[in-house]
C-alpha positions as CSV (number, residue, x, y, z in Angstrom):
1,M,107.3,100.1,83.8
2,L,108.4,96.4,84.3
3,D,108.2,96.3,87.9
4,W,104.6,96.5,88.6
5,C,104.3,92.7,88.4
6,V,107.6,90.8,88.8
7,P,110.4,92.6,90.7
8,V,113.0,93.5,87.4
9,E,115.7,91.3,89.2
10,K,113.7,88.1,89.2
11,I,112.6,88.9,85.0
12,K,116.2,89.2,84.3
13,K,117.3,85.3,85.3
14,E,113.7,83.7,84.6
15,G,112.2,85.9,81.7
16,L,108.2,86.4,82.0
17,T,105.6,83.9,81.7
18,L,102.3,84.6,79.4
19,A,100.1,85.6,82.3
20,Q,102.8,88.0,83.9
21,V,102.8,89.9,80.4
22,S,99.3,90.1,80.3
23,C,99.5,92.0,83.8
24,L,101.9,94.1,83.0
25,A,99.9,95.2,80.1
26,S,97.0,95.7,82.9
27,C,99.0,97.9,84.7
28,N,99.9,99.7,81.8
29,R,96.3,101.5,80.2
30,L,95.5,98.6,78.2
31,N,93.2,95.6,78.1
32,S,94.5,92.4,77.9
33,E,92.3,89.4,76.6
34,L,94.9,85.8,77.0
35,H,94.6,82.8,75.0
36,H,96.7,80.0,75.6
37,A,96.9,77.3,72.6
38,R,95.6,74.0,72.8
39,E,95.9,71.7,69.7
40,D,92.3,71.5,68.3
41,E,91.3,73.2,65.5
42,D,89.1,75.3,67.1
43,S,91.9,76.6,68.7
44,I,93.8,77.1,65.3
45,S,90.1,78.8,63.8
46,T,90.1,81.3,66.9
47,F,93.7,82.0,66.5
48,R,93.4,83.2,62.7
49,Q,90.1,85.2,63.1
50,D,91.9,87.2,65.7
51,V,95.1,87.6,63.2
52,I,93.0,89.0,60.9
53,R,90.7,90.9,63.2
54,S,94.1,92.4,64.6
55,V,95.9,93.1,60.8
56,R,92.8,95.3,59.5
57,G,92.6,97.6,62.6
58,D,94.6,100.2,64.3
59,D,92.5,98.9,67.5
60,V,94.0,95.1,68.7
61,V,97.4,94.6,68.9
62,L,98.1,90.6,68.6
63,L,101.4,89.9,71.0
64,A,102.4,86.0,70.5
65,S,104.1,83.8,73.0
66,Y,105.5,81.2,71.1
67,N,108.5,78.2,71.2
68,R,111.8,79.4,68.5
69,A,112.8,75.8,68.3
70,V,109.5,75.0,66.9
71,L,110.6,76.7,63.8
72,S,114.1,75.6,63.7
73,Q,114.9,78.8,64.9
74,T,118.1,78.6,67.9
75,G,116.7,79.6,71.3
76,T,113.2,78.8,73.1
77,G,110.4,81.2,74.7
78,H,109.9,84.7,73.0
79,F,107.5,87.0,72.5
80,S,106.5,89.0,69.1
81,P,103.9,91.1,67.9
82,V,101.8,89.7,64.9
83,A,101.7,91.9,62.0
84,A,100.4,90.8,58.9
85,Y,98.0,87.7,57.5
86,H,98.3,86.3,53.9
87,A,95.3,84.3,53.2
88,A,96.4,82.2,50.3
89,S,99.6,80.9,51.9
90,D,97.6,81.3,55.2
91,K,101.0,82.8,56.4
92,V,101.3,85.5,59.6
93,L,104.6,87.2,59.2
94,L,106.5,88.1,63.1
95,L,108.3,91.2,63.9
96,D,110.9,89.8,65.7
97,V,111.5,91.8,68.5
98,A,114.8,90.8,68.5
99,R,115.7,91.9,64.9
100,F,119.7,91.2,65.4
101,K,119.0,87.9,64.8
102,Y,116.2,87.8,62.9
103,P,114.6,90.3,60.5
104,P,111.2,90.2,60.1
105,H,109.5,86.9,58.3
106,W,107.1,84.4,57.5
107,V,105.7,81.8,58.9
108,D,102.9,79.3,58.2
109,L,100.0,79.8,60.9
110,R,99.7,76.4,61.5
111,L,103.3,76.1,62.5
112,F,103.2,78.9,64.2
113,H,100.9,77.8,66.3
114,S,102.6,74.4,67.2
115,A,105.1,76.7,68.8
116,M,102.8,78.6,70.7
117,C,101.5,75.3,72.1
118,S,104.7,73.9,73.8
119,I,104.8,73.9,77.6
120,D,106.1,76.7,79.4
121,T,108.1,75.0,82.0
122,T,107.6,77.9,84.1
123,S,104.0,78.5,84.1
124,E,103.5,74.5,83.1
125,K,101.0,75.7,80.8
126,T,100.9,76.5,76.9
127,R,101.9,79.7,75.4
128,G,99.8,81.8,73.0
129,Y,98.9,85.4,72.7
130,L,97.6,88.3,73.9
131,N,95.1,90.4,72.3
132,L,95.7,94.4,73.4
133,S,93.9,97.4,73.5
134,L,94.4,100.9,74.5
135,L,91.8,101.9,77.4
136,P,90.4,104.6,77.0
137,N,89.8,107.8,78.9
138,I,92.3,106.2,81.8
139,R,95.7,107.5,83.6
140,P,98.9,105.9,83.7
141,L,99.1,103.3,86.3
142,L,102.3,104.9,87.7
143,N,100.8,106.0,91.1
144,F,98.1,103.2,90.9
145,G,98.7,99.6,91.7
146,L,100.3,97.1,93.8
147,R,103.4,97.2,94.7
148,N,106.1,95.0,94.7
149,S,109.6,96.0,96.4
150,S,109.0,94.0,99.3
151,V,110.8,91.1,100.1
152,N,108.2,90.2,102.3
153,F,105.1,91.8,100.3
154,E,103.5,88.6,99.2
155,T,103.2,87.5,103.3
156,Q,102.0,90.9,103.8
157,F,99.6,91.1,101.2
158,S,98.2,87.9,102.0
159,V,97.8,88.9,105.0
160,A,95.4,91.8,103.9
161,C,93.5,90.0,101.7
162,N,93.1,87.4,104.6
163,R,91.5,90.3,106.7
164,F,89.5,91.8,104.2
165,S,88.0,88.4,103.9
166,Q,87.3,88.0,107.6
167,C,85.8,91.5,108.1
168,F,83.1,90.3,104.5
169,T,82.5,87.0,105.6
170,D,81.9,88.1,109.9
171,F,79.1,90.8,108.0
172,T,77.9,88.6,105.7
173,I,76.8,85.4,107.6
174,T,75.8,86.9,110.9
175,C,72.5,87.9,112.2
176,K,74.2,90.9,113.7
177,P,77.1,92.7,112.7
178,S,80.3,92.9,115.2
179,A,80.8,95.2,117.5
180,S,83.9,95.5,115.5
181,L,82.4,96.0,112.0
182,C,79.5,98.6,113.5
183,P,80.4,100.0,116.3
184,R,77.1,102.1,116.0
185,Q,74.9,98.8,116.1
186,C,73.0,100.0,114.0
187,S,69.4,99.0,113.9
188,D,68.8,98.2,109.7
189,L,70.5,96.8,106.7
190,E,71.7,99.6,104.8
191,T,73.1,101.7,107.6
192,C,74.7,98.7,109.1
193,T,76.5,98.3,105.4
194,L,77.2,101.6,105.5
195,E,79.1,101.5,108.3
196,A,80.7,98.2,107.8
197,V,82.4,99.5,104.3
198,K,84.3,102.4,106.3
199,S,84.9,100.2,109.3
200,I,86.1,97.5,107.9
201,T,88.1,100.5,105.3
202,S,89.5,101.7,108.4
203,E,91.0,98.5,109.6
204,L,92.9,97.8,106.4
205,R,94.1,101.1,106.7
206,S,96.1,100.1,110.2
207,T,97.8,97.3,108.9
208,T,101.2,96.9,107.7
209,P,100.2,95.6,104.2
210,A,98.5,99.1,103.5
211,K,102.1,100.9,103.3
212,Q,103.0,98.4,100.4
213,L,100.0,99.8,97.9
214,T,100.2,103.2,96.6
215,C,96.5,103.6,96.0
216,S,94.2,104.1,98.7
217,M,93.1,100.8,100.6
218,T,89.7,101.8,100.4
219,S,90.0,101.9,96.6
220,M,91.0,98.1,97.6
221,L,88.1,97.9,99.4
222,F,85.9,98.7,96.0
223,A,88.2,96.3,94.3
224,F,88.3,93.3,95.8
225,P,86.5,89.8,94.4
226,L,84.2,89.0,96.6
227,E,81.8,86.4,95.5
228,V,78.3,87.1,96.7
229,S,77.2,83.7,95.8
230,L,79.4,82.2,98.2
231,F,77.3,84.0,101.0
232,N,73.9,83.7,99.9
233,S,72.2,86.0,101.9
234,D,70.3,89.6,102.0
235,R,73.3,90.7,104.5
236,A,75.5,89.8,101.5
237,A,73.4,91.7,98.9
238,L,73.1,94.7,99.8
239,L,76.7,94.7,101.3
240,T,77.6,94.5,97.4
241,A,74.9,97.3,96.1
242,Q,76.7,99.4,98.9
243,L,79.2,98.7,97.1
244,D,78.6,99.0,93.8
245,S,76.4,102.6,94.9
246,E,80.0,104.1,95.7
247,R,82.1,102.7,93.7
248,K,80.1,105.1,90.9
249,K,81.5,107.8,92.9
250,F,84.8,107.2,91.8
251,S,86.2,109.3,88.9
252,N,88.8,106.4,88.4
253,L,86.9,103.7,88.5
254,K,88.8,101.9,85.7
255,E,91.4,102.1,87.4
256,I,89.9,100.7,90.4
257,D,88.6,98.0,87.7
258,Q,92.4,97.3,86.6
259,L,93.3,96.9,90.5
260,H,90.2,94.2,90.6
261,E,92.3,92.3,87.7
262,Q,95.1,92.7,89.6
263,I,94.2,91.1,92.8
264,S,92.5,88.6,90.8
């Protein structure tokens, strides 16, 4: 469960940032809504509303990242779920996951928010919290996610992404598709679009980084976060429309959406 986004050995030494925990949640059938805490009233108010929404229902769990030292506790960065809210005293109940150290305890909401505003030295961002909810009708991502076991994974994956971008850009900005993208040299744009999808997918599957993915490279193609607005061309719009049309045929569309989130 832990090895999708960060190698376990690295986690043992360095722990996890809020964004990395969010990534893990996304890889384990959860919708993850990330909030970095800010030192202003709007941030406090939003946090209070999210706490109330979480404790009043069963569909959302609020997981907080905070600095223990601000609460006069031993240690620094820590994660725990918020389980209850007492309106009269404006306090939250923390179910500390290290129960051997601290049993469940009430903390002033504003003080706890200050603990979330501390800077995580690894990410150089403030801590915060995640609103977590289970995604319905989705399979566990045990065999559908980005592998992170290779030492050179980052480099290889970067090569795949760059190759993808190069193919995509060539196709969207040129008047005629190049031979590598459309071997048939089709006369109409819609046919060219379909051929481009097939050709790019075929090229990516033949690369070394393709072996680093447990899912099909076609899925990566459909999940890739293309910004059509960067190209502003009819061809880009047609290609994107073709991708959207093909996406609807997938039975694992939600998994593709989660892969899109991982790639982003």
